[in-house]
Short mmCIF file of C-alpha atoms in Angstrom, two decimals:
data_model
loop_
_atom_site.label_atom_id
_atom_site.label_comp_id
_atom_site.label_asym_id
_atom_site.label_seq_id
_atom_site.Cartn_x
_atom_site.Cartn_y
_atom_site.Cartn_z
CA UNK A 1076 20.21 -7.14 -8.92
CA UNK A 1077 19.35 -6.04 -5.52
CA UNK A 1078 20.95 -7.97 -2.16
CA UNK A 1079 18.53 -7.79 -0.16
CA UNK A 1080 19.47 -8.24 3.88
CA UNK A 1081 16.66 -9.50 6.81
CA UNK A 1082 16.38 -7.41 9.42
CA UNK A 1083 14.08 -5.41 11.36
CA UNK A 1084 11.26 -8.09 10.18
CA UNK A 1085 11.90 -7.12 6.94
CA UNK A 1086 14.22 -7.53 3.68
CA UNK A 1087 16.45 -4.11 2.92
CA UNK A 1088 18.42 -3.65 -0.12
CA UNK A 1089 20.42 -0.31 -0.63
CA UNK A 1090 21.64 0.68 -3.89
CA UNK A 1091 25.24 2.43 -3.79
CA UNK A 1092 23.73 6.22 -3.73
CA UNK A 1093 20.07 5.51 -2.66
CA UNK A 1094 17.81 8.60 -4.20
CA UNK A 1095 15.11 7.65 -1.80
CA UNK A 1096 13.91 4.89 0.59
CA UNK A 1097 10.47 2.87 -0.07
CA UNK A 1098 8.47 0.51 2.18
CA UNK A 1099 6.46 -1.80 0.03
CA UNK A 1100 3.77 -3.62 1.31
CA UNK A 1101 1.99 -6.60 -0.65
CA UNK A 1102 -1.71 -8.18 -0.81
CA UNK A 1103 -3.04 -10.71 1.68
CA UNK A 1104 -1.71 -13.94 0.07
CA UNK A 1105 1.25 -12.88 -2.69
CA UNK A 1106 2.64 -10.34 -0.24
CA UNK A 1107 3.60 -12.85 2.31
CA UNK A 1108 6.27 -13.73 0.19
CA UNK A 1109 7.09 -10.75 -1.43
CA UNK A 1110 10.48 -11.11 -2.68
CA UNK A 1111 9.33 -13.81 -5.00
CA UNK A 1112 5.51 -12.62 -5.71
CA UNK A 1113 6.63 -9.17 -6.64
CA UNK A 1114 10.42 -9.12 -7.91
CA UNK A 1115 10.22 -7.40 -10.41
CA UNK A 1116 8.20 -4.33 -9.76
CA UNK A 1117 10.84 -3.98 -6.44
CA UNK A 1118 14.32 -4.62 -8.59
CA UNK A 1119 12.85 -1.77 -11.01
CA UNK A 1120 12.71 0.17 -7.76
CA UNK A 1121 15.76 -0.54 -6.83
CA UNK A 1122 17.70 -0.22 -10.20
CA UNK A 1123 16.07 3.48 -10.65
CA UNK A 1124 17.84 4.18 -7.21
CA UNK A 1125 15.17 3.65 -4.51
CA UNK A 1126 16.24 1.83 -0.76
CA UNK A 1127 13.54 -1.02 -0.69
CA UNK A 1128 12.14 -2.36 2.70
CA UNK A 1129 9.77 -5.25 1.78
CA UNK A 1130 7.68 -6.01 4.39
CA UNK A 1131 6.05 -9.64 4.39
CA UNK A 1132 2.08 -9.27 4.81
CA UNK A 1133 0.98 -10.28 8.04
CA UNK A 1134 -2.44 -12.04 8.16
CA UNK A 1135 -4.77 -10.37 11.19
CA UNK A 1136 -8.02 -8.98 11.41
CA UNK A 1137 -6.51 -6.41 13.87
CA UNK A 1138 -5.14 -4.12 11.19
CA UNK A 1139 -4.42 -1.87 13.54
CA UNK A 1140 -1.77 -4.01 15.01
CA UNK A 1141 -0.32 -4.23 11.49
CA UNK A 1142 -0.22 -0.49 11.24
CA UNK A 1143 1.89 -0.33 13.93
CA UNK A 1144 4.36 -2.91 12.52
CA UNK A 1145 5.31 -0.48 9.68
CA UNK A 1146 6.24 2.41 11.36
CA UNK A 1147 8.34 0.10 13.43
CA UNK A 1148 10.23 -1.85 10.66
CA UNK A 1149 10.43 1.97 9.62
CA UNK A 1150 12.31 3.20 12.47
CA UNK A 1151 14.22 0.58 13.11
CA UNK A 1152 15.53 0.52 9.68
CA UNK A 1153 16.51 3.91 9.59
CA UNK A 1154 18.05 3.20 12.93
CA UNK A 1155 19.82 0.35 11.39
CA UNK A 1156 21.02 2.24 8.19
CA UNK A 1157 21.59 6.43 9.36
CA UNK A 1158 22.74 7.30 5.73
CA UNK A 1159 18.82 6.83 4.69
CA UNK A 1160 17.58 9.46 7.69
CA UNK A 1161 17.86 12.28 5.51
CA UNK A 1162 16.35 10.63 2.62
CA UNK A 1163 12.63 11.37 0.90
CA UNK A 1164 10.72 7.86 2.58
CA UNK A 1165 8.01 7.02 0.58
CA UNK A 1166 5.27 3.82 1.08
CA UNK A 1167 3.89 1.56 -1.74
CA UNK A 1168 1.09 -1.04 -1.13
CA UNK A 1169 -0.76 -3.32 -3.18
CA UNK A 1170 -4.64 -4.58 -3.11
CA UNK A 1171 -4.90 -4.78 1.04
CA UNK A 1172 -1.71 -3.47 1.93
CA UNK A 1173 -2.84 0.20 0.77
CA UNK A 1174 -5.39 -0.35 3.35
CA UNK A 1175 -2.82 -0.24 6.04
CA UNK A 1176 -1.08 2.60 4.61
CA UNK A 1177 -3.88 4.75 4.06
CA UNK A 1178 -4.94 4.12 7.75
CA UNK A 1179 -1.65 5.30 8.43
CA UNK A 1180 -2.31 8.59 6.82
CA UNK A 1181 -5.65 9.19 7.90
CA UNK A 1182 -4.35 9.26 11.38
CA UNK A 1183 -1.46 11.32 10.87
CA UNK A 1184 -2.02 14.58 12.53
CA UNK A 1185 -0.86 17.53 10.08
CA UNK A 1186 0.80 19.95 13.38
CA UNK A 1187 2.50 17.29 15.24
CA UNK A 1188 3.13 14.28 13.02
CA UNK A 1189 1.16 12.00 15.62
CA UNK A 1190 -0.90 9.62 15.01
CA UNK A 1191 -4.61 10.40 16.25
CA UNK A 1192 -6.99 7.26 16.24
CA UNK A 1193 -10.46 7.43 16.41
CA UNK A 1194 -12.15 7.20 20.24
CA UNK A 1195 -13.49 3.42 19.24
CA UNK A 1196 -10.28 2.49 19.06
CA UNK A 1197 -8.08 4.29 21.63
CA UNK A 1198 -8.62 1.68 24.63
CA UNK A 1199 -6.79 -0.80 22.59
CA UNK A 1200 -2.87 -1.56 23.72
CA UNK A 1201 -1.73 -0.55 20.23
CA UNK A 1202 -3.82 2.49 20.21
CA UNK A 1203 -1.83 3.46 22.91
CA UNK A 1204 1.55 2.34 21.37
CA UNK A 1205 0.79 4.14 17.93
CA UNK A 1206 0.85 6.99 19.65
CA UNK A 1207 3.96 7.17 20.50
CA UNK A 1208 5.35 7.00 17.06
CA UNK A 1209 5.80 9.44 14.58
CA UNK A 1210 3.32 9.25 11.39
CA UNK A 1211 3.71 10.02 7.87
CA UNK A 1212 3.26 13.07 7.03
CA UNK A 1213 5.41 14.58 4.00
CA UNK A 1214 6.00 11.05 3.25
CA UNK A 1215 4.34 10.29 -0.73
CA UNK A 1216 2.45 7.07 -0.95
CA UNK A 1217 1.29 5.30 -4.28
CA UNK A 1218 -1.70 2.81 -4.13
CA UNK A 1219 -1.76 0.22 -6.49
CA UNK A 1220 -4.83 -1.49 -6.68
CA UNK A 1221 -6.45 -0.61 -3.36
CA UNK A 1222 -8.49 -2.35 -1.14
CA UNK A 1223 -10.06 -1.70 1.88
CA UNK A 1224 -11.02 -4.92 2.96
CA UNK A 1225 -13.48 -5.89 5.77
CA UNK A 1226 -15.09 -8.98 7.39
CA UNK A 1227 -17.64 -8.90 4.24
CA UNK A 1228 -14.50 -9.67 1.75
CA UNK A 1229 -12.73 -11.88 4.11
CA UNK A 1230 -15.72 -13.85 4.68
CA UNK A 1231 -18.41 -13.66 1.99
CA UNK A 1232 -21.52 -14.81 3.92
CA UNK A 1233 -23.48 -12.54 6.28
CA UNK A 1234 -24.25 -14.41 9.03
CA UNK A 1235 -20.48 -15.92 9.83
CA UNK A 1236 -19.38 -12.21 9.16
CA UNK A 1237 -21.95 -10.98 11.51
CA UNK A 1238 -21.33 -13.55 14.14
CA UNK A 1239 -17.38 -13.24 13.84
CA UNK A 1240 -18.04 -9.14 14.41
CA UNK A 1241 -20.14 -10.16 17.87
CA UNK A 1242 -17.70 -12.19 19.22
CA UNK A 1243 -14.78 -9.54 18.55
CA UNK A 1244 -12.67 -11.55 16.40
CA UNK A 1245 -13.89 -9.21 13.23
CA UNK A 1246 -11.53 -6.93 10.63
CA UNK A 1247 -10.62 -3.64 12.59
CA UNK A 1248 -11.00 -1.00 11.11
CA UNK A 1249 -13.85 -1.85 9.08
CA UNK A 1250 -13.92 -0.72 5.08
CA UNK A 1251 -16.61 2.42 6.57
CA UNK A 1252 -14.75 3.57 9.21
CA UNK A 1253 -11.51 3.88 7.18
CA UNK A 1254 -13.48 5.77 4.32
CA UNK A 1255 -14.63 8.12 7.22
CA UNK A 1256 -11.56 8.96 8.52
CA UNK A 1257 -9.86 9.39 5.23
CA UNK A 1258 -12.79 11.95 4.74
CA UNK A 1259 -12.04 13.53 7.71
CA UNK A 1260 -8.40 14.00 6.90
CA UNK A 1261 -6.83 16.85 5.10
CA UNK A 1262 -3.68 15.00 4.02
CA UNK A 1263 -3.54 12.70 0.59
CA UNK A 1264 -2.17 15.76 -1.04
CA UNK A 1265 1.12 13.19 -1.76
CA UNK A 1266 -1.31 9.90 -2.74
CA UNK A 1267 -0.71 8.57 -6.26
CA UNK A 1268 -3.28 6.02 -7.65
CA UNK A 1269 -2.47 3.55 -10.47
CA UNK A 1270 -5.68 1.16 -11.20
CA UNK A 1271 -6.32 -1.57 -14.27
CA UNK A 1272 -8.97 -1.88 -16.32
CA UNK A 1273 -9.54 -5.26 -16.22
CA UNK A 1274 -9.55 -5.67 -11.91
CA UNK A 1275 -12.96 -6.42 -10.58
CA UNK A 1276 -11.38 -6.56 -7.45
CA UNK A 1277 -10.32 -3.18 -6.31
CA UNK A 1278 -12.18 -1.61 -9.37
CA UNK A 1279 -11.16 0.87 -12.35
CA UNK A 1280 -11.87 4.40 -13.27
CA UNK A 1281 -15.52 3.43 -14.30
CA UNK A 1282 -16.50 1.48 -11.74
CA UNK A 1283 -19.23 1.86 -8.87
CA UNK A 1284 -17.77 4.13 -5.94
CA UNK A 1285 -20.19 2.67 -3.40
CA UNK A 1286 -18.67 -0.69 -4.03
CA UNK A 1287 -15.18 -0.70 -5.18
CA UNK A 1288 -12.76 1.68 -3.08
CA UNK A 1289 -10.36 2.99 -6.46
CA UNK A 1290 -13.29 4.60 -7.96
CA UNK A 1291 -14.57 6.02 -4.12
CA UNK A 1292 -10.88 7.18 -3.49
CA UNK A 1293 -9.81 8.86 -6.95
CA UNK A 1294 -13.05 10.60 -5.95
CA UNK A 1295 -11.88 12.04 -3.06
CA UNK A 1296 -8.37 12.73 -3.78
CA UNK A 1297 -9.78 15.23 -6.81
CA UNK A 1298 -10.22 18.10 -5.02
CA UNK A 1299 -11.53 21.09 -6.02
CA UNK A 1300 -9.35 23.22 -7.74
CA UNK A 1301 -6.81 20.73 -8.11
CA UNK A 1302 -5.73 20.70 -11.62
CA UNK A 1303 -2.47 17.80 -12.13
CA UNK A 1304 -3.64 14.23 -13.17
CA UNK A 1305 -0.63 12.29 -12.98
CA UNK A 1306 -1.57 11.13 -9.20
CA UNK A 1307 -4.20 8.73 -11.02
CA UNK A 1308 -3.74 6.00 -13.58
CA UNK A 1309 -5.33 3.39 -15.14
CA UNK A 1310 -3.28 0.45 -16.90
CA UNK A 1311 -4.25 -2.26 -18.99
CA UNK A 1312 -4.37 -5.41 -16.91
CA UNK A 1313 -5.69 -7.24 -13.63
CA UNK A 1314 -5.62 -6.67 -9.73
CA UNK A 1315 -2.73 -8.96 -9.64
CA UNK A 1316 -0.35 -7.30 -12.24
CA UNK A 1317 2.25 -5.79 -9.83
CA UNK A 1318 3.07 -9.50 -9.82
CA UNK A 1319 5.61 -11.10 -11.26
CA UNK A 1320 9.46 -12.58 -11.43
CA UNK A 1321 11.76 -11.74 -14.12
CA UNK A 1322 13.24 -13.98 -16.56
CA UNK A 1323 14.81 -13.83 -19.82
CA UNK A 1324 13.50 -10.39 -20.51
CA UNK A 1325 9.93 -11.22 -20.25
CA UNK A 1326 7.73 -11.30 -16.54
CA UNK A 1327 6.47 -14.04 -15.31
CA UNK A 1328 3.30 -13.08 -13.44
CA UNK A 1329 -0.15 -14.36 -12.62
CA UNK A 1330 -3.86 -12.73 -13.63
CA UNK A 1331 -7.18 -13.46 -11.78
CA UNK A 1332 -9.68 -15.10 -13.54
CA UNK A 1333 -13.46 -14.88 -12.98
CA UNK A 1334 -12.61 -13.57 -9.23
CA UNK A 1335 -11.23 -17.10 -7.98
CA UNK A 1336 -8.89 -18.67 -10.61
CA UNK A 1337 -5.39 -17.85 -10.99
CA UNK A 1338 -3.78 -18.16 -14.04
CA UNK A 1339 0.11 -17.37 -15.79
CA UNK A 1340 0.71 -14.72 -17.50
CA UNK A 1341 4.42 -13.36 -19.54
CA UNK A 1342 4.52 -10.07 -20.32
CA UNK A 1343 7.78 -8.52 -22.60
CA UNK A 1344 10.13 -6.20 -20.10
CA UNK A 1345 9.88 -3.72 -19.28
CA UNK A 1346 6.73 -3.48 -18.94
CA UNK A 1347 3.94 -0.29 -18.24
CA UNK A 1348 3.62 -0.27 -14.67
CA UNK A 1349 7.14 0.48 -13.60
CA UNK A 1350 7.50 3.54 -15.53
CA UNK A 1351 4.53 5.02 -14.17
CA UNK A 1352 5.27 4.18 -10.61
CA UNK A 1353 8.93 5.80 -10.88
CA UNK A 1354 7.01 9.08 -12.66
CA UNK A 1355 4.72 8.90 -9.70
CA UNK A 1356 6.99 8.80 -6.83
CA UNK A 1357 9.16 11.64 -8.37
CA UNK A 1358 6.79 13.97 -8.78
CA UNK A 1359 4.81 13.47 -5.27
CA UNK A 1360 8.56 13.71 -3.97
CA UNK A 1361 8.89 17.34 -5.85
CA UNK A 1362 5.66 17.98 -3.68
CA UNK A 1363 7.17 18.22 -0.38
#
């Protein structure tokens, strides 16, 4: 069982002769408690070897200010702990947290490592502070369940969302202008996507591309000539599978219901996801 310590605004734990070092970021609500929401999916990570930095979700509509907060739990972990400098970092998010992390490698500049943000946003203090950190480049991320979330998710009803964007207080960067710049970008060579079937949130393999961002972003990660599939997969299950707490061999999670309700699940460990992950993040790691 991992021991996780607090520090750097997050919880560490190091496993005796750590293989790698992952930064896990949750969803809006479950990953503000992520030791509990997602326990098992990080003790898996941490039993196949993997130092895991959970990083409590912060809620903001400046998600650029969030950004920044990574990269600086980041550093001043491996500040903290020198034996993981030398070690493959990777990032995991779930649902909105991939959001953050895909900013985060949309703004990566390939020749220096720097982070570039677009000109609407480069007045802004933390514009000014990303840039003096170093971004992620030749550092593998896996997506599970990604969402790019703007003010029309937060707040489902066009005229408050319209009035909160007028008065400044809306979602920055907005879902559009983090597709654009992750279509400018010619990194996400070391993305893995794992989806489910049943998530109406985030969306599956068959799902609209205009309206869910899995389906837009598989799309854009196949590039042409590009020939290995393991970087996408779809699982049975909901948007909130990477849930759950471990108990008496079975997981203990939670499943969305008709969008709104949330209801238990148990699923017999181990379970699908896991597996798949740890497949993932070893071969985007043999990509570097």
């Amino acid at each position: 069982m991992p021991q996780y310590k607090k520090i750097c605004n997050s919880h560490v734990a190091i496993p005796e002769k750590p293989i790698g070092v992952v930064e896990f970021y949750g969803g809006q609500f479950f990953g503000q408690f992520p030791l509990g929401s997602y326990e098992y999916f990080l003790q898996c990570l941490y039993e196949a070897g993997y130092a895991v930095i959970a990083v409590p979700y912060e809620f903001s509509t400046n998600h650029i200010a969030v950004a920044r907060k990574l990269l600086t739990v980041r550093d001043c972990v491996k500040k903290a702990f020198p034996e993981l400098e030398d070690l493959t970092f990777f990032w995991i998010g779930h649902s909105l947290g991939c959001k953050l992390i895909a900013m985060l490698e949309a703004w990566t500049e390939k020749e220096t490592n720097r982070l570039v943000l677009p000109a609407s946003y480069k007045s802004m203090a933390e514009a000014e502070e990303l840039a003096q950190l170093s971004g992620i480049y030749d550092q593998p991320s896996v997506l599970l369940a990604p969402v790019f979330a703007d003010n029309d998710d937060l707040v489902p009803f066009p005229p408050i969302s319209y009035l909160i964007d007028k008065i400044g207080l809306g979602v920055k960067p907005t879902r559009q202008e983090v597709r654009d710049e992750i279509e400018r970008s010619d990194l996400f060579n070391l993305t893995g996507i794992v989806c489910f079937k049943d998530d109406d949130v985030a969306g599956h393999f068959s799902s609209n591309a205009e309206k869910k961002d899995v389906p837009w972003l598989i799309e854009k990660l196949s590039k042409p000539g590009r020939t290995d599939e393991f970087y996408k997969q779809e699982l049975p299950g909901g948007h909130l599978k990477p849930n759950g707490d471990y108990c008496c061999q079975h997981v203990f999670g939670v499943q969305m219901v008709a969008g709104v309700l949330v209801v238990p699940t148990i699923q017999h460990a181990p379970r699908d996801l896991e597996p798949v992950v740890l497949t993932m993040l070893n071969k985007l790691g043999e990509g570097i």
